Short mmCIF file of C-alpha atoms and ligand atoms in Angstrom, two decimals:
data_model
loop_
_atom_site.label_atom_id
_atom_site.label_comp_id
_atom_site.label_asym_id
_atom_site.label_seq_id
_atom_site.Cartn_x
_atom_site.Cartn_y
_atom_site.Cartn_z
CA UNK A 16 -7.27 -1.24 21.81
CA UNK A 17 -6.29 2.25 21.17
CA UNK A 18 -8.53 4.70 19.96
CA UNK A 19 -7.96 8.58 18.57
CA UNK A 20 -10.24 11.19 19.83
CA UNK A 21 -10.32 14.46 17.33
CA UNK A 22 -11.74 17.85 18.33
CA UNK A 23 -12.40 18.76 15.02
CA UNK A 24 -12.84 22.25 12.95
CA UNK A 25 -8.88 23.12 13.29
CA UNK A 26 -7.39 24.66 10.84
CA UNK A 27 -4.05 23.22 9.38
CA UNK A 28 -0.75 24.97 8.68
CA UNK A 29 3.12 24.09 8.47
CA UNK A 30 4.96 21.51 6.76
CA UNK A 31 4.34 17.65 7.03
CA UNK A 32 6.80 15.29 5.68
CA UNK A 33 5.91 11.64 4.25
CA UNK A 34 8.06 8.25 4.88
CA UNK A 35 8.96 5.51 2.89
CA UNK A 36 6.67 3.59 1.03
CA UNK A 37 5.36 0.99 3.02
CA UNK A 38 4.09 -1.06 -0.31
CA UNK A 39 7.26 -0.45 -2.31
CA UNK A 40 9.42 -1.71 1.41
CA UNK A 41 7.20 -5.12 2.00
CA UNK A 42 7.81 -7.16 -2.10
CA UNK A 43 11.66 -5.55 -1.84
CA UNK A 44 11.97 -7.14 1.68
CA UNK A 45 11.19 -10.04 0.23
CA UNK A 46 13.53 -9.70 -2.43
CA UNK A 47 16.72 -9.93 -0.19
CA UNK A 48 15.22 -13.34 -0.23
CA UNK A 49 17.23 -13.55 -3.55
CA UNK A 50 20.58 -12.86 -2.31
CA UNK A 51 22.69 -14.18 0.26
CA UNK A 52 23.98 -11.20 1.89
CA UNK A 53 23.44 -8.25 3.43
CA UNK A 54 20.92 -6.00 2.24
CA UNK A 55 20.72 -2.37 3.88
CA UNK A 56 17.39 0.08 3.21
CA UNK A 57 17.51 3.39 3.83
CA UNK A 58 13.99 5.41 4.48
CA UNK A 59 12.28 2.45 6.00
CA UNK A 60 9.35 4.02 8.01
CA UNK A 61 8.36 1.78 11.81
CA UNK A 62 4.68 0.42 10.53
CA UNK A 63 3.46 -2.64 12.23
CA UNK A 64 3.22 -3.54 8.31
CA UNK A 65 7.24 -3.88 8.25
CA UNK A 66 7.58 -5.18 11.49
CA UNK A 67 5.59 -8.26 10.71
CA UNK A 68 7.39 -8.19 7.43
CA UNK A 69 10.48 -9.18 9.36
CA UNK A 70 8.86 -11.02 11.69
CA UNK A 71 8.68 -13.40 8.37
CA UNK A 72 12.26 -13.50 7.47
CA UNK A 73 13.64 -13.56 10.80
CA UNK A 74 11.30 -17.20 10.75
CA UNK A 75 12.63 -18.09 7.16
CA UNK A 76 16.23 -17.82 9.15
CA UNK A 77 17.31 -13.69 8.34
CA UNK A 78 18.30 -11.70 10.72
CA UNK A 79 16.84 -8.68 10.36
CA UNK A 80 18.29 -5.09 12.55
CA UNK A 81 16.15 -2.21 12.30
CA UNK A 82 16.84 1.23 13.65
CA UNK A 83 16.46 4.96 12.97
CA UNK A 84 14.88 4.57 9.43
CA UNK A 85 17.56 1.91 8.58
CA UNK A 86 16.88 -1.87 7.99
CA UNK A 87 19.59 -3.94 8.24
CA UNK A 88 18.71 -7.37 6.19
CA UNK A 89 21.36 -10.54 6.69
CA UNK A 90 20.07 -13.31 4.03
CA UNK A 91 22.84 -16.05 4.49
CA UNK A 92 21.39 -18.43 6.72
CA UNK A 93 18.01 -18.55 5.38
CA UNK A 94 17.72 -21.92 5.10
CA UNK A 95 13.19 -22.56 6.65
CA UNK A 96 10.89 -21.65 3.02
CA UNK A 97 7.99 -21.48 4.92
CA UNK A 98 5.34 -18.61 5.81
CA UNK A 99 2.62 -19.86 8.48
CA UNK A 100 -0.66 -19.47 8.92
CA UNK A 101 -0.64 -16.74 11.85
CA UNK A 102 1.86 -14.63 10.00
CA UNK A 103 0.08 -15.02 6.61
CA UNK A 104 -3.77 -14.45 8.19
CA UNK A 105 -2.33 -11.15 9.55
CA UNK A 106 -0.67 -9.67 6.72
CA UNK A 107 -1.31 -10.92 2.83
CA UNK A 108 1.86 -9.09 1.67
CA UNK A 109 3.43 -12.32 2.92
CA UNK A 110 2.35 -14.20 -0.22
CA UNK A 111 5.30 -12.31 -1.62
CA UNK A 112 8.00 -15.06 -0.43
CA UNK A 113 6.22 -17.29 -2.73
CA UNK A 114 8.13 -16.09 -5.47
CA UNK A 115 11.46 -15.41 -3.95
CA UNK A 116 11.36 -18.54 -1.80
CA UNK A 117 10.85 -20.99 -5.44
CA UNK A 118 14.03 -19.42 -6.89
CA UNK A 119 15.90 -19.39 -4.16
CA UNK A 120 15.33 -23.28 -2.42
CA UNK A 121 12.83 -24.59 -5.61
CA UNK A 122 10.55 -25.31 -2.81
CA UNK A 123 7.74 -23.21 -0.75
CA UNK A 124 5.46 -23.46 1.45
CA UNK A 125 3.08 -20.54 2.12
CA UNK A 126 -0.46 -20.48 4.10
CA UNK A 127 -3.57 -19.98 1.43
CA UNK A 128 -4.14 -16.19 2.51
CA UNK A 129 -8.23 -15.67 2.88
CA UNK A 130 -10.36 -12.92 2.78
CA UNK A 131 -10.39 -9.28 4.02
CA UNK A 132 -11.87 -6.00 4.54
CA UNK A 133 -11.75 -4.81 1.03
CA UNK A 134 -12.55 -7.89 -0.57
CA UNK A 135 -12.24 -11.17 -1.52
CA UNK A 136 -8.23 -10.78 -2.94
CA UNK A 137 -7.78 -14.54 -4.64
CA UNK A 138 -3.98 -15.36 -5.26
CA UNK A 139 -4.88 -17.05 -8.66
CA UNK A 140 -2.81 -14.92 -10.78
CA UNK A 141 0.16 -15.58 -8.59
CA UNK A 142 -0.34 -19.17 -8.45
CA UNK A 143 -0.63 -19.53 -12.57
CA UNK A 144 2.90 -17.36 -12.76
CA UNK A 145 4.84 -19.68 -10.91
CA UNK A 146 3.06 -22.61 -12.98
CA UNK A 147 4.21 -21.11 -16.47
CA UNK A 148 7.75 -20.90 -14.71
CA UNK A 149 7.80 -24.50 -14.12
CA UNK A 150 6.40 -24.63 -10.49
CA UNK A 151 3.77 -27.72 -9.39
CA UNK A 152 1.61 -25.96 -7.52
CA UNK A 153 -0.90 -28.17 -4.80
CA UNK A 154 -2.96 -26.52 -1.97
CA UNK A 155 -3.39 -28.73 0.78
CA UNK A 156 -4.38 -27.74 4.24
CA UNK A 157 -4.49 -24.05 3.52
CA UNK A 158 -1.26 -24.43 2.55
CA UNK A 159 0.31 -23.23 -1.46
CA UNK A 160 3.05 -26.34 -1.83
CA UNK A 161 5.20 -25.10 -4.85
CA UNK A 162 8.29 -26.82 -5.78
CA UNK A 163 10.49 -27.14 -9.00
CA UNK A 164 13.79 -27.91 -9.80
CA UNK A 165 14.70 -24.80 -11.61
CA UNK A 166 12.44 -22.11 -12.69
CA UNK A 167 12.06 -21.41 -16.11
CA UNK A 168 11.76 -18.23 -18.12
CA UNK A 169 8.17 -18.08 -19.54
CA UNK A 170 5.62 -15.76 -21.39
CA UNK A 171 2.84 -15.02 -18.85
CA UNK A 172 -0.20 -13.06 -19.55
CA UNK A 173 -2.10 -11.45 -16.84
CA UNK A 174 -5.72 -11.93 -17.89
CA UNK A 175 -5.89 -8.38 -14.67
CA UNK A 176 -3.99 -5.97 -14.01
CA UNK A 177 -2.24 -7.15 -10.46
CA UNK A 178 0.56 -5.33 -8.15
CA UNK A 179 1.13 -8.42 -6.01
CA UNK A 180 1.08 -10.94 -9.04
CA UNK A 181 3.71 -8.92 -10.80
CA UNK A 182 6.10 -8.53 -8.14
CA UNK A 183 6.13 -12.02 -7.06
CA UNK A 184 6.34 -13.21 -10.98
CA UNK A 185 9.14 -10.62 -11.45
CA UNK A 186 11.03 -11.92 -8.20
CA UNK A 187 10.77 -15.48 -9.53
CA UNK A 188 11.75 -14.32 -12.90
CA UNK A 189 14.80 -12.92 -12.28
CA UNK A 190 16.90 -16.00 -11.64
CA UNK A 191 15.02 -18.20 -14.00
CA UNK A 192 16.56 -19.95 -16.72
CA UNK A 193 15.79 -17.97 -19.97
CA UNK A 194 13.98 -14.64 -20.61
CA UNK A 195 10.28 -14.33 -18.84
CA UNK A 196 7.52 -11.81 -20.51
CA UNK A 197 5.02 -10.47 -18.22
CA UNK A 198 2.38 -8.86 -20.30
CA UNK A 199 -0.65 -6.68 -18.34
CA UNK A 200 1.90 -5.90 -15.82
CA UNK A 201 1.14 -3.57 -12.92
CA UNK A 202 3.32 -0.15 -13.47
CA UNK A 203 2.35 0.95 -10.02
CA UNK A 204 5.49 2.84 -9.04
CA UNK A 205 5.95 -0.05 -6.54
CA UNK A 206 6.08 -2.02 -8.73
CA UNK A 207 9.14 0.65 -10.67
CA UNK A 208 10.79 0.61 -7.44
CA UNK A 209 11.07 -3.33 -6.66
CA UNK A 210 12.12 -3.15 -10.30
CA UNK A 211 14.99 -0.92 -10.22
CA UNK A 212 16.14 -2.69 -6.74
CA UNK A 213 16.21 -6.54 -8.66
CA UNK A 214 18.19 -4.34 -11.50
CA UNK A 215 20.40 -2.90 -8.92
CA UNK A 216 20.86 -6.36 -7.38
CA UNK A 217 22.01 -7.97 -11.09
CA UNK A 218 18.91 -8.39 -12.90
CA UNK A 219 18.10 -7.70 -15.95
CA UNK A 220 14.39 -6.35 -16.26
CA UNK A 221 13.40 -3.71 -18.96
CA UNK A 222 10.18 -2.16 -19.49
CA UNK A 223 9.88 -0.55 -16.16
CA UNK A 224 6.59 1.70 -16.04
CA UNK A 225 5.26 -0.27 -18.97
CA UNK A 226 3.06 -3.12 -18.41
CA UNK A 227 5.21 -5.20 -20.50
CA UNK A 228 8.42 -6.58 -18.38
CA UNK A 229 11.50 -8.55 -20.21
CA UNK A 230 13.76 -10.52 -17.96
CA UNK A 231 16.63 -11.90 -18.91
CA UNK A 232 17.03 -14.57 -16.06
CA UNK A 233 20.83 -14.09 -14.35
CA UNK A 234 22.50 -16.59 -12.62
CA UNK A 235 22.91 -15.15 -9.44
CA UNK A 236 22.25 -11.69 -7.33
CA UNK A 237 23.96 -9.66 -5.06
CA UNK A 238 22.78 -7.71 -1.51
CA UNK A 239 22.94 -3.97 -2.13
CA UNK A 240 22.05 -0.76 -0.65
CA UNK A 241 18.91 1.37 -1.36
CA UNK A 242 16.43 4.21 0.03
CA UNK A 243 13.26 3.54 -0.38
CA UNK A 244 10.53 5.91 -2.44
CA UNK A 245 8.40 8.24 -0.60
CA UNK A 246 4.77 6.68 0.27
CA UNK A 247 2.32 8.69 -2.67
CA UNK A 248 -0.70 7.26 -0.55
CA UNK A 249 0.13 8.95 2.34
CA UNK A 250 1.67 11.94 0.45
CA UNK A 251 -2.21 12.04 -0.76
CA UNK A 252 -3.83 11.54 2.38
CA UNK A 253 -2.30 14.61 3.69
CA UNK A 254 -2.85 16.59 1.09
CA UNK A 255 -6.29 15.49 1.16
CA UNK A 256 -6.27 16.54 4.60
CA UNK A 257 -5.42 20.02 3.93
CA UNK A 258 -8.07 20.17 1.30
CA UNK A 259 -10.92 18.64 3.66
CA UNK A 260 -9.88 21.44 6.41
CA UNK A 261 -9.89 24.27 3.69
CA UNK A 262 -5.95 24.62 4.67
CA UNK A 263 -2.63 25.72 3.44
CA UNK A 264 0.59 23.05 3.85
CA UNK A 265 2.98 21.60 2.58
CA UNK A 266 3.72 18.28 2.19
CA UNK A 267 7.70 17.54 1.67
CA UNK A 268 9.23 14.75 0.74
CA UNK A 269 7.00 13.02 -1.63
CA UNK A 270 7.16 12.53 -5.23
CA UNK A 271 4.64 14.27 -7.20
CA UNK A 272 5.27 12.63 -10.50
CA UNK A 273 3.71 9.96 -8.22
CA UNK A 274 0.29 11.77 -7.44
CA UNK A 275 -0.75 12.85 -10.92
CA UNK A 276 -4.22 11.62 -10.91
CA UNK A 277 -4.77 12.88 -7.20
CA UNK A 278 -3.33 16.12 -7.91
CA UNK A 279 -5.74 16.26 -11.36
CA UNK A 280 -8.93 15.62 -9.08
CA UNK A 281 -7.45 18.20 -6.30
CA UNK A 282 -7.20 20.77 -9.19
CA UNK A 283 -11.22 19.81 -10.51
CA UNK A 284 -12.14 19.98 -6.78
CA UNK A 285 -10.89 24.05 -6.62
CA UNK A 286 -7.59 23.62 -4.78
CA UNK A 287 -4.51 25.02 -6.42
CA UNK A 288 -1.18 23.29 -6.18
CA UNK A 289 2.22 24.73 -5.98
CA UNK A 290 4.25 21.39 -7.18
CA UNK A 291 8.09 21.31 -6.53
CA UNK A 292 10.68 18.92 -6.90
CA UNK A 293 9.96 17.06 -3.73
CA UNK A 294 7.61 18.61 -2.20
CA UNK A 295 3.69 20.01 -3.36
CA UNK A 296 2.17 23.06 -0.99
CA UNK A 297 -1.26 22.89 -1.05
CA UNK A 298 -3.93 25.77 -1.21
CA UNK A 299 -7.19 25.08 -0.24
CA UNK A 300 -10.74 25.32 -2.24
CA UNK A 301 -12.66 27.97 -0.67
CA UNK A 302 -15.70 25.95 -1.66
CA UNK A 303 -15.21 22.46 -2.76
CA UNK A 304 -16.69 21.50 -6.04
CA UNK A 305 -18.04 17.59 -6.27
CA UNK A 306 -15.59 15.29 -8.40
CA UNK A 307 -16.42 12.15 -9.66
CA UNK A 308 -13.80 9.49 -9.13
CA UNK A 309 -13.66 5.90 -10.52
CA UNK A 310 -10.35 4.06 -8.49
CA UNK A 311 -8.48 2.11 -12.08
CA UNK A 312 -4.90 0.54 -11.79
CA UNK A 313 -1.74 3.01 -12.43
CA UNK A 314 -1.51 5.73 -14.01
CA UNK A 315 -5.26 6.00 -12.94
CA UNK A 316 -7.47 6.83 -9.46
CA UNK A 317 -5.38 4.92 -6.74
CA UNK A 318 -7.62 2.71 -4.96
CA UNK A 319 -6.27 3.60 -1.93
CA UNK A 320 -6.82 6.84 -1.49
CA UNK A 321 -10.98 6.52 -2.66
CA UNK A 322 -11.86 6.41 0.64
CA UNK A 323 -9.65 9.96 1.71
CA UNK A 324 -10.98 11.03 -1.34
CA UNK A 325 -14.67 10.12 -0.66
CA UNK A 326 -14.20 11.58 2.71
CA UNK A 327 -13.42 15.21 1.21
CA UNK A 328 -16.49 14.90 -0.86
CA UNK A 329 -19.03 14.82 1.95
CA UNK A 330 -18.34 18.36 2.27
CA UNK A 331 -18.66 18.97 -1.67
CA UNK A 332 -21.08 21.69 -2.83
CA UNK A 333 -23.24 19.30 -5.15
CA UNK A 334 -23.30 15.68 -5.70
CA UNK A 335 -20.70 13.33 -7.18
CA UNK A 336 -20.46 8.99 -7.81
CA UNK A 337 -17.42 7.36 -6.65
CA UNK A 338 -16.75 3.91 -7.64
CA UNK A 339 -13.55 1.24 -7.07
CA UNK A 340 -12.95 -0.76 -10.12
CA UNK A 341 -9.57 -2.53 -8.23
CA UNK A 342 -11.67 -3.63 -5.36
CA UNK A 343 -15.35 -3.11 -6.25
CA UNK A 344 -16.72 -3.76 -2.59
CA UNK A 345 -14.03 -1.50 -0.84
CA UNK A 346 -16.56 0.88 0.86
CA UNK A 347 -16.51 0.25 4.27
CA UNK A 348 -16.02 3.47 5.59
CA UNK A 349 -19.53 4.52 3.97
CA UNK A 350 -21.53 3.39 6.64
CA UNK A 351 -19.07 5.64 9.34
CA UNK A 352 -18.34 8.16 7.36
CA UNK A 353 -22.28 8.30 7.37
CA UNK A 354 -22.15 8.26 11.44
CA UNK A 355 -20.26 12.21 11.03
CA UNK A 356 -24.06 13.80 9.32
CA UNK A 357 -22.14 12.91 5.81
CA UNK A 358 -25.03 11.96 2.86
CA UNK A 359 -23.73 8.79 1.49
CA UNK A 360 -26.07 6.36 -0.69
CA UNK A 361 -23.70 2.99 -1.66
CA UNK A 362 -25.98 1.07 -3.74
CA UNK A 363 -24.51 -1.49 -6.83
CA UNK A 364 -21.02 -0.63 -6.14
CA UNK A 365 -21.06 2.93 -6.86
CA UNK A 366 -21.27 5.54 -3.56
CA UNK A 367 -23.14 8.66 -4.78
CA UNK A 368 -22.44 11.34 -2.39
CA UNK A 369 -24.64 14.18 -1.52
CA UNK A 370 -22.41 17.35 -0.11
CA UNK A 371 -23.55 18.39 2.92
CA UNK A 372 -22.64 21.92 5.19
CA UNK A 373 -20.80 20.19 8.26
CA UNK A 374 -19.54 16.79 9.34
CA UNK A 375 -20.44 16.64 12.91
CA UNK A 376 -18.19 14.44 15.39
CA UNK A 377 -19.50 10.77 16.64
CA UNK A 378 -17.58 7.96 17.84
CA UNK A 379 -16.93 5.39 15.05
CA UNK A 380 -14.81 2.46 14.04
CA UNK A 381 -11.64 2.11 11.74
CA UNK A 382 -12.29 -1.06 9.52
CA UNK A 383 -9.35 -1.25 7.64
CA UNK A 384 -6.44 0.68 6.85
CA UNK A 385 -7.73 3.45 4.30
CA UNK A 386 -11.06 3.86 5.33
CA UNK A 387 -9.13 4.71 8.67
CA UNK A 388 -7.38 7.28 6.84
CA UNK A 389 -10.66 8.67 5.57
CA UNK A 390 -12.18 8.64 9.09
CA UNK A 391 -9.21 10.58 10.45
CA UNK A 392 -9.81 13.39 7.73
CA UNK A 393 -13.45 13.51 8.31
CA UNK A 394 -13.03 13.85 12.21
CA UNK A 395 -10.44 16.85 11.38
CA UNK A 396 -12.80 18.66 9.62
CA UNK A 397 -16.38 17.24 11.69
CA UNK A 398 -17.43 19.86 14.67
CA UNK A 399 -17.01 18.60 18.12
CA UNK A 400 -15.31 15.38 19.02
CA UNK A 401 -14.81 12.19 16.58
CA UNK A 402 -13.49 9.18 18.34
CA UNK A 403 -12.21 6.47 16.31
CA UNK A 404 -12.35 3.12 18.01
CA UNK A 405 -9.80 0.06 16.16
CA UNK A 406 -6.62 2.29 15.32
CA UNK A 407 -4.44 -0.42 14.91
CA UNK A 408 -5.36 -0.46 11.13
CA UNK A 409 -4.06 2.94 10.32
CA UNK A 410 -0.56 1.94 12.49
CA UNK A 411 -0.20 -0.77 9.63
CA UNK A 412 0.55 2.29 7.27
CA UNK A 413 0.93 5.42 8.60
CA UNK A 414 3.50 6.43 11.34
CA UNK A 415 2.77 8.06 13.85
CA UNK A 416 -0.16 9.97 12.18
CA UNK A 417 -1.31 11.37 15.03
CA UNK A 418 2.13 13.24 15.89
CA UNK A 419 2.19 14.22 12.23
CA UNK A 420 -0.75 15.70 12.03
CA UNK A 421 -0.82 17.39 15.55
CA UNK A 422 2.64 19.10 14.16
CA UNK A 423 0.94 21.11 11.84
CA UNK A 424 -1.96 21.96 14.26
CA UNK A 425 -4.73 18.89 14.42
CA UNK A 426 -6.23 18.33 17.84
CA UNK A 427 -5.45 14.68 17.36
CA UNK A 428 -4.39 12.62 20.41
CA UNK A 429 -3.70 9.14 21.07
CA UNK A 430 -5.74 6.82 23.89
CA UNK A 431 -3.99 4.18 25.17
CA UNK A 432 -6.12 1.25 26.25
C1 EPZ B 19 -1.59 -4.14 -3.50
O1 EPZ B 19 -2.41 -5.22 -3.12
C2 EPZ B 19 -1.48 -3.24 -2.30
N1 EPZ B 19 -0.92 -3.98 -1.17
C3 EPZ B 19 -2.85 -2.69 -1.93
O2 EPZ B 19 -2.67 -1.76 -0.89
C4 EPZ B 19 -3.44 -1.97 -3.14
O3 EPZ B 19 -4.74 -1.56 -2.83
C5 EPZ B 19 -3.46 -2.90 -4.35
O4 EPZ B 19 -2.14 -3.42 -4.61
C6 EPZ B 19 -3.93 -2.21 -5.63
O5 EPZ B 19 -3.12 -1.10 -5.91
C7 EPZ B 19 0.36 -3.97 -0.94
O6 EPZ B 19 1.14 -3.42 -1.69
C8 EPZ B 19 0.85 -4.65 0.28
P1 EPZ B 19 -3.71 -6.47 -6.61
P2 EPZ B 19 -2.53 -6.51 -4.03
O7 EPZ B 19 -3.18 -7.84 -6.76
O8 EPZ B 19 -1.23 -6.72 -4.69
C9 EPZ B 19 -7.43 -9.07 -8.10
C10 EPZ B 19 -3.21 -0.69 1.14
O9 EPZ B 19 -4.22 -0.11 1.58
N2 EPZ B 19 -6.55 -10.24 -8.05
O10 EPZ B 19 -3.17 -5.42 -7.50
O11 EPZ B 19 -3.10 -7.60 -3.22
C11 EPZ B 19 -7.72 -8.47 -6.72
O12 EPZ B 19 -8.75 -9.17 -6.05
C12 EPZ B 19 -3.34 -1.95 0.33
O13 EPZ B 19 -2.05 -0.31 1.35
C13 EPZ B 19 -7.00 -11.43 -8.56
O14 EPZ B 19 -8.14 -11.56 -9.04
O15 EPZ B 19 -3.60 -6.03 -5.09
C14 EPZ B 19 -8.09 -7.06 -7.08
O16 EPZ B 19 -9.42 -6.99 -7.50
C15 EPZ B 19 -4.61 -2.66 0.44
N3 EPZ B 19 -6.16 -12.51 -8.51
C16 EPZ B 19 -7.17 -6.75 -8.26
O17 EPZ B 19 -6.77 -8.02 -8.78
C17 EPZ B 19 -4.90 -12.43 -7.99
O18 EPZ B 19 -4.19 -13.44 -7.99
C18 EPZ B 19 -5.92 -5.96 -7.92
O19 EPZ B 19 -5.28 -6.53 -6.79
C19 EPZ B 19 -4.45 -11.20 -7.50
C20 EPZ B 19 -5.30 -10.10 -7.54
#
C-alpha cells in the first residue's frame, strides 16, 4: 500500500487548480444509463472513484473510453441491470443505477450496500422512492430486486434531507409516467448539476437549488455533451490548506458561489479572501481564531470538509466544538489527528478542540477519504516528518494531490509499496 511521507512546516505559494467534481461525475454517469447513445463529459478528473464508476457500466454492457479529462460514454448495448456485490462493497455511489436501471429495463438488481467509515449510510430513503413510483421492492441475498412495469410519477416526501436519495429518485423520475414531486430535496450543487444534465438530456425538472423538484416525466432522452462542475470539496481543502500553513494561493478553477459557508468560517477564522469569478486567492490568518462548526446539508457546513476544517483548528488560538449533523459519527481522524500533539476531546458526538502551538509529525493512518484530506493538511503544517499509511482513500477523490500540492511548494512525496 502506498503511503505519503510530509516534511512539514513549508510554506505554500503559487496557484493550484481544482478538477471536476467527482460527486457531481459518479449520479450523471449513471444517468447515461437513461439514454441510448453516446454521452461525452468534459472535465472528468482520473479518481479511482470514476474508474470503478465505469467499471459498473462497462458490466451493465457500456462501453466506456476515457482519456485526457474526456469520458467517452456508449449506452446502446446496455442490455445486464445488475450491480454486484464486489463492485457495490467497494464503492456505495453504485446504488445510483438503481434508479436509472428501473426506468430504463423496469427491472434491477443491485447488492444491499453495508456499512462504512463514516457511518452506518441505510438506503431506506432510496428504496421508499422507487416504491411511491410503482417499484416492488424485495431484498434477498444482499441483493435490492426492484422491478415494475412502468414507473409512475409520484409525490415523495423525504422524511431527511438526502443527496443520493434525490438523485436516484430524480433519475427514475424523469421518464416516469406523470409529474413526480420530491419534497426535502437535497440542493447540494450536485445535485443542480445532475439536474441541469437530465434537463439538457430532455427532461423536464424545475426547482433546481430548491428542495422542492417538479418533473414532468418525458417519454424518452437523448445522449448529450457536458463539462462537469469544479469539485467545491477539494476547492476547500486547498484553501484550507493555505490557511493551516499561514499561506498565500490561489486556488483557480473552482466556483465560489459553491464555497459560501467555507469561505464564511475562513473569514471568522482571520483569513481574508480575494473571490473572483473562478478563482478565490487566499490570505492567510496571522493567528487563527477558533470557529465553531456544526456540518448541516446545503447551503450549510459541508460535511465533507469537517474533518479539513477540524484539522485547521488544532492550531486555533482558543477552543472551539465541531459537530457533524449529516453523519454524526464521522470523526475518525480525531484519534490521528491526535497522534500530530493536536488537543482533541470527541465525547457525545461533538469534538471540542483545544488549540495548541505546533502539530508535530508521527506516522498515522488515512481511514477514509476526508479524514485523509485532513491528515494531509495537518502533516503540511506538523514539524518534522508525518507519514500517512492507507493512501488509497484520498486517490478515491483527489488527483494526484501530492503533485498538486508539491506544485505550489509542499514537501509531499509519494511511496510506492
Ligand atoms: C453523498 O453521500 C456524498 N457521496 C458524500 O460524499 C457526502 O458526504 C454526502 O452526500 C452528504 O453530502 C457521493 O456523492 C458519492 P446522503 P450520500 O444520502 O448520498 C442518511 C465524500 O467524502 N440517509 O446525503 O450517501 C445518511 O445516513 C462522500 O465524498 C438515510 O438515513 O449521503 C446520512 O446521515 C462521503 N437513508 C444522511 O442521510 C437513506 O436512504 C445524508 O446522507 C440515505 C441517507
Amino acid at each position: 500500500m502506498d503511503k505519503f511521507i510530509i516534511n512539514g512546516g513549508k510554506k505554500l505559494s503559487g496557484t493550484i487548480k481544482v478538477s471536476g467534481a467527482k460527486n457531481a461525475i459518479l449520479p450523471i454517469m449513471t444517468a447515461t444509463l437513461l439514454a441510448k447513445g453516446k454521452t461525452i463529459l468534459h472535465n472528468v478528473p482520473y479518481l479511482n472513484d470514476i474508474k470503478m464508476m465505469a467499471h459498473l457500466l462497462r458490466v451493465i454492457g457500456a462501453r466506456v473510453d476515457f482519456a485526457d479529462e474526456v469520458m467517452e460514454i456508449d449506452t446502446t448495448h446496455c442490455s445486464f441491470f445488475e450491480a454486484p456485490y464486489e463492485l457495490v462493497s467497494k464503492m456505495r455511489a453504485s446504488i445510483w443505477v438503481l434508479g436509472p436501471l428501473l426506468a430504463r429495463f423496469g427491472e434491477a438488481k443491485v447488492s444491499f450496500p453495508g456499512g462504512c467509515a463514516i457511518g452506518t449510510r441505510p438506503v431506506d430513503l432510496h428504496l421508499k422512492a422507487m416504491e411511491a413510483m410503482g417499484a416492488k421492492i424485495d431484498i434477498e441475498h444482499g441483493y435490492i430486486f426492484a422491478k415494475c412495469e412502468k414507473l409512475k410519477g409520484a409525490k415523495i416526501e423525504f422524511e431527511k434531507v438526502s443527496v443520493g436519495a434525490t438523485a436516484n429518485a430524480l433519475m427514475a423520475a424523469v421518464t416516469a409516467e406523470g409529474v413526480t414531486e420530491i419534497i426535502n430535496a437535497a440542493t447540494e450543487p450536485e445535485i443542480s448539476s445532475l439536474i441541469d444534465f437530465l434537463n439538457i438530456m430532455g427532461a423536464k425538472i424545475s426547482g433546481k437549488s430548491t428542495s422542492h423538484l417538479i418533473i414532468q416525466g418525458v417519454e424518452r432522452l437523448n445522449p448529450v455533451a457536458m463539462n462537469m462542475i469544479p469539485d467545491r470539496i477539494e476547492a476547500g481543502t486547498f484553501l484550507i490548506a493555505g490557511a493551516i500553513t499561514k499561506s498565500r494561493i490561489t486556488v483557480d478553477r473552482c466556483c465560489p458561489e459553491h464555497l459560501q459557508a467555507l469561505i464564511e468560517k475562513l473569514t471568522e477564522v482571520g483569513c481574508d479572501l480575494n473571490i473572483k469569478e473562478n478563482s478565490i486567492e487566499l490570505i492567510p490568518a496571522e493567528h487563527i481564531r477558533p470557529v465553531d462548526v456544526t456540518a448541516v446539508p446545503h447551503p450549510g457546513f459541508p460535511t465533507d470538509l469537517q474533518a479539513q476544517f477540524l484539522a485547521l483548528m488544532t492550531l486555533s488560538e482558543g477552543e472551539c466544538k465541531i459537530k457533524d449533523t449529516v453523519f454524526p459519527d464521522r470523526f475518525m481522524h480525531v484519534a490521528e489527528l491526535n497522534r500530530l500533539d493536536a488537543n482533541i476531546i470527541l465525547e457525545n458526538g461533538v469534538a471540542t478542540v483545544k488549540g495548541v502551538e505546533s502539530l508535530s509529525g508521527a506516522e498515522v493512518m488515512a481511514t477514509d477519504l476526508r479524514a485523509s484530506a485532513a491528515l494531509v493538511l495537518a502533516g503540511l503544517a506538523a514539524n518534522g516528518q508525518t507519514i500517512i499509511s492507507r493512501i488509497y482513500h484520498i486517490d478515491r477523490g483527489y488527483e494526484q494531490i501530492e503533485k498538486k500540492l508539491s506544485e505550489i511548494g509542499a514537501d509531499i512525496q509519494r511511496v510506492l509499496a
